[in-house]
Amino acid sequence: MEKRRAIYPGSFDPVTYGHLDIIKRALCLFDEVIVAVAANAEKTPLFSVDVRVRFLQRAVKDLRGVRVEPIQGLTVKYAVKMKARTLIRGLRATSDFDYEFQMALTNRQLSRQVDTVFLMPSESYFYISSRLIKEIASSGGRVDGYVPLFVAREIEKILQL
Ligand code: ADP
């Protein structure tokens, strides 16, 4: 039987416990999850794609069935190429909904073979975003509770805490 494969696309600048929560949930539904780190999603990321990929690889090293890949261009095209019929997206507090809904419908227009599945994180991670973590760290706050420890140290280093 063919493997059920899903793509989880995003910027992951940097990976948070919210992202990891979604990856673990996706692994309960799919045989393989490819975390696709978008090179072009954000114009001025804090970390390069290579570094974001490395952080993710380290964060998921104990999980079976996860691969991390950098991607360029349209996510649906990548999904078709990889023979994945599903895109995974995380839904946080209501703020994500409008944008995610618009993007899912657009992606469906781009490829009818690919559908989007939304997963909700644990309540503890409902408000975490990469952007918020960068704001906290740049204001001198600790981010240990939101990202893996090695990521927290790197953020602090870069933001010169
Ligand atoms: P984007 O692709 O918009 O740049 P991110 O890289 O921040 O977004 O996140 C990738 C995906 O993970 C998105 O679907 C986003 O909604 C989801 N996500 C981010 N943080 C969380 C979280 N704390 N809980 C659940 N989903 C999340």
GROMACS .gro file of C-alpha atoms and ligand atoms in nm:
model
  188
    1MET     CA    1   0.000   0.000   0.000
    2GLU     CA    2   0.119   0.352  -0.076
    3LYS     CA    3   0.248   0.553   0.216
    4ARG     CA    4   0.019   0.825   0.343
    5ARG     CA    5   0.242   1.126   0.318
    6ALA     CA    6   0.173   1.484   0.426
    7ILE     CA    7   0.361   1.809   0.382
    8TYR     CA    8   0.381   2.055   0.672
    9PRO     CA    9   0.494   2.384   0.518
   10GLY     CA   10   0.597   2.703   0.695
   11SER     CA   11   0.874   2.946   0.772
   12PHE     CA   12   0.972   2.792   1.108
   13ASP     CA   13   1.181   3.096   1.203
   14PRO     CA   14   1.255   2.935   1.445
   15VAL     CA   15   1.081   2.605   1.530
   16THR     CA   16   0.863   2.627   1.843
   17TYR     CA   17   0.692   2.377   2.070
   18GLY     CA   18   0.372   2.471   1.883
   19HIS     CA   19   0.520   2.342   1.555
   20LEU     CA   20   0.647   2.026   1.726
   21ASP     CA   21   0.303   1.963   1.876
   22ILE     CA   22   0.149   1.980   1.527
   23ILE     CA   23   0.418   1.750   1.381
   24LYS     CA   24   0.345   1.487   1.650
   25ARG     CA   25  -0.029   1.508   1.587
   26ALA     CA   26   0.027   1.475   1.213
   27LEU     CA   27   0.239   1.163   1.271
   28CYS     CA   28  -0.064   0.997   1.431
   29LEU     CA   29  -0.253   1.043   1.104
   30PHE     CA   30   0.014   0.997   0.837
   31ASP     CA   31   0.298   0.751   0.777
   32GLU     CA   32   0.535   1.024   0.675
   33VAL     CA   33   0.542   1.398   0.742
   34ILE     CA   34   0.772   1.619   0.539
   35VAL     CA   35   0.836   1.949   0.712
   36ALA     CA   36   0.890   2.191   0.425
   37VAL     CA   37   1.087   2.500   0.522
   38ALA     CA   38   0.996   2.780   0.285
   39ALA     CA   39   1.288   2.986   0.161
   40ASN     CA   40   1.075   3.268   0.030
   41ALA     CA   41   0.790   3.295   0.277
   42GLU     CA   42   0.942   3.571   0.483
   43LYS     CA   43   1.155   3.850   0.349
   44THR     CA   44   1.375   3.912   0.649
   45PRO     CA   45   1.394   3.596   0.857
   46LEU     CA   46   1.606   3.587   1.173
   47PHE     CA   47   1.761   3.254   1.070
   48SER     CA   48   1.864   3.136   0.723
   49VAL     CA   49   1.680   2.844   0.566
   50ASP     CA   50   1.977   2.618   0.632
   51VAL     CA   51   1.979   2.704   1.001
   52ARG     CA   52   1.599   2.668   1.028
   53VAL     CA   53   1.626   2.324   0.866
   54ARG     CA   54   1.907   2.224   1.104
   55PHE     CA   55   1.710   2.336   1.410
   56LEU     CA   56   1.410   2.134   1.295
   57GLN     CA   57   1.618   1.826   1.218
   58ARG     CA   58   1.764   1.836   1.565
   59ALA     CA   59   1.424   1.897   1.724
   60VAL     CA   60   1.263   1.596   1.548
   61LYS     CA   61   1.557   1.356   1.563
   62ASP     CA   62   1.374   1.116   1.798
   63LEU     CA   63   1.053   1.111   1.595
   64ARG     CA   64   1.004   0.838   1.335
   65GLY     CA   65   0.856   0.928   0.999
   66VAL     CA   66   0.960   1.295   0.981
   67ARG     CA   67   1.180   1.452   0.717
   68VAL     CA   68   1.282   1.815   0.697
   69GLU     CA   69   1.345   1.974   0.357
   70PRO     CA   70   1.399   2.329   0.231
   71ILE     CA   71   1.155   2.426  -0.044
   72GLN     CA   72   1.123   2.704  -0.297
   73GLY     CA   73   0.820   2.806  -0.494
   74LEU     CA   74   0.467   2.676  -0.464
   75THR     CA   75   0.398   2.431  -0.183
   76VAL     CA   76   0.129   2.248  -0.381
   77LYS     CA   77   0.374   2.185  -0.664
   78TYR     CA   78   0.615   2.037  -0.414
   79ALA     CA   79   0.336   1.825  -0.267
   80VAL     CA   80   0.244   1.685  -0.609
   81LYS     CA   81   0.609   1.614  -0.684
   82MET     CA   82   0.643   1.426  -0.355
   83LYS     CA   83   0.317   1.234  -0.414
   84ALA     CA   84   0.159   1.388  -0.104
   85ARG     CA   85  -0.210   1.468  -0.116
   86THR     CA   86  -0.226   1.660   0.209
   87LEU     CA   87  -0.091   1.985   0.344
   88ILE     CA   88  -0.088   2.020   0.722
   89ARG     CA   89  -0.142   2.359   0.881
   90GLY     CA   90  -0.173   2.449   1.246
   91LEU     CA   91  -0.467   2.653   1.370
   92ARG     CA   92  -0.414   2.866   1.673
   93ALA     CA   93  -0.655   3.112   1.834
   94THR     CA   94  -0.912   3.249   1.588
   95SER     CA   95  -0.656   3.489   1.437
   96ASP     CA   96  -0.518   3.220   1.203
   97PHE     CA   97  -0.850   3.127   1.051
   98ASP     CA   98  -0.913   3.392   0.781
   99TYR     CA   99  -0.564   3.375   0.636
  100GLU     CA  100  -0.547   2.995   0.651
  101PHE     CA  101  -0.891   2.954   0.495
  102GLN     CA  102  -0.795   3.183   0.207
  103MET     CA  103  -0.468   3.001   0.153
  104ALA     CA  104  -0.625   2.655   0.167
  105LEU     CA  105  -0.886   2.750  -0.094
  106THR     CA  106  -0.620   2.907  -0.315
  107ASN     CA  107  -0.406   2.595  -0.289
  108ARG     CA  108  -0.707   2.386  -0.383
  109GLN     CA  109  -0.752   2.603  -0.693
  110LEU     CA  110  -0.387   2.547  -0.779
  111SER     CA  111  -0.413   2.172  -0.744
  112ARG     CA  112  -0.732   1.975  -0.698
  113GLN     CA  113  -0.528   1.673  -0.590
  114VAL     CA  114  -0.405   1.841  -0.274
  115ASP     CA  115  -0.617   1.919   0.032
  116THR     CA  116  -0.535   2.100   0.355
  117VAL     CA  117  -0.583   1.944   0.696
  118PHE     CA  118  -0.589   2.174   0.998
  119LEU     CA  119  -0.471   2.055   1.334
  120MET     CA  120  -0.509   2.233   1.666
  121PRO     CA  121  -0.225   2.238   1.917
  122SER     CA  122  -0.249   2.165   2.285
  123GLU     CA  123  -0.391   2.460   2.481
  124SER     CA  124  -0.045   2.525   2.625
  125TYR     CA  125   0.084   2.618   2.279
  126PHE     CA  126  -0.221   2.796   2.150
  127TYR     CA  127  -0.064   3.143   2.169
  128ILE     CA  128   0.294   3.065   2.071
  129SER     CA  129   0.429   3.207   1.747
  130SER     CA  130   0.782   3.243   1.616
  131ARG     CA  131   0.724   3.617   1.590
  132LEU     CA  132   0.618   3.647   1.956
  133ILE     CA  133   0.922   3.448   2.069
  134LYS     CA  134   1.156   3.680   1.879
  135GLU     CA  135   0.984   3.979   2.039
  136ILE     CA  136   1.015   3.833   2.387
  137ALA     CA  137   1.381   3.744   2.338
  138SER     CA  138   1.472   4.082   2.192
  139SER     CA  139   1.314   4.249   2.495
  140GLY     CA  140   1.530   4.041   2.726
  141GLY     CA  141   1.271   3.776   2.817
  142ARG     CA  142   1.340   3.405   2.848
  143VAL     CA  143   1.199   3.181   2.578
  144ASP     CA  144   1.297   2.840   2.722
  145GLY     CA  145   0.936   2.739   2.771
  146TYR     CA  146   0.841   2.795   2.409
  147VAL     CA  147   1.124   2.653   2.200
  148PRO     CA  148   1.375   2.369   2.246
  149LEU     CA  149   1.660   2.472   2.475
  150PHE     CA  150   1.925   2.475   2.203
  151VAL     CA  151   1.704   2.708   1.995
  152ALA     CA  152   1.652   2.939   2.293
  153ARG     CA  153   2.029   2.967   2.338
  154GLU     CA  154   2.078   3.050   1.968
  155ILE     CA  155   1.808   3.318   1.971
  156GLU     CA  156   1.968   3.475   2.277
  157LYS     CA  157   2.307   3.467   2.109
  158ILE     CA  158   2.182   3.629   1.790
  159LEU     CA  159   1.981   3.894   1.972
  160GLN     CA  160   2.286   3.953   2.194
  161LEU     CA  161   2.130   3.898   2.529
  162ADP     P1  162   0.398   3.071   0.820
  162ADP     O1  163   0.392   2.953   0.728
  162ADP     O2  164   0.269   3.148   0.821
  162ADP     O3  165   0.521   3.153   0.810
  162ADP     P2  166   0.494   2.945   1.064
  162ADP     O4  167   0.621   2.900   1.009
  162ADP     O5  168   0.500   3.034   1.183
  162ADP     O6  169   0.394   3.012   0.967
  162ADP     O7  170   0.406   2.818   1.099
  162ADP     C1  171   0.383   2.714   1.009
  162ADP     C2  172   0.250   2.650   1.041
  162ADP     O8  173   0.246   2.613   1.178
  162ADP     C3  174   0.129   2.741   1.021
  162ADP     O9  175   0.021   2.661   0.978
  162ADP     C4  176   0.101   2.796   1.157
  162ADP    O10  177  -0.036   2.831   1.173
  162ADP     C5  178   0.135   2.675   1.241
  162ADP     N1  179   0.172   2.714   1.376
  162ADP     C6  180   0.266   2.802   1.417
  162ADP     N2  181   0.270   2.811   1.551
  162ADP     C7  182   0.175   2.726   1.598
  162ADP     C8  183   0.127   2.691   1.728
  162ADP     N3  184   0.175   2.747   1.838
  162ADP     N4  185   0.030   2.601   1.735
  162ADP     C9  186  -0.024   2.546   1.624
  162ADP     N5  187   0.015   2.574   1.499
  162ADP    C10  188   0.113   2.663   1.486
   0.00000   0.00000   0.00000
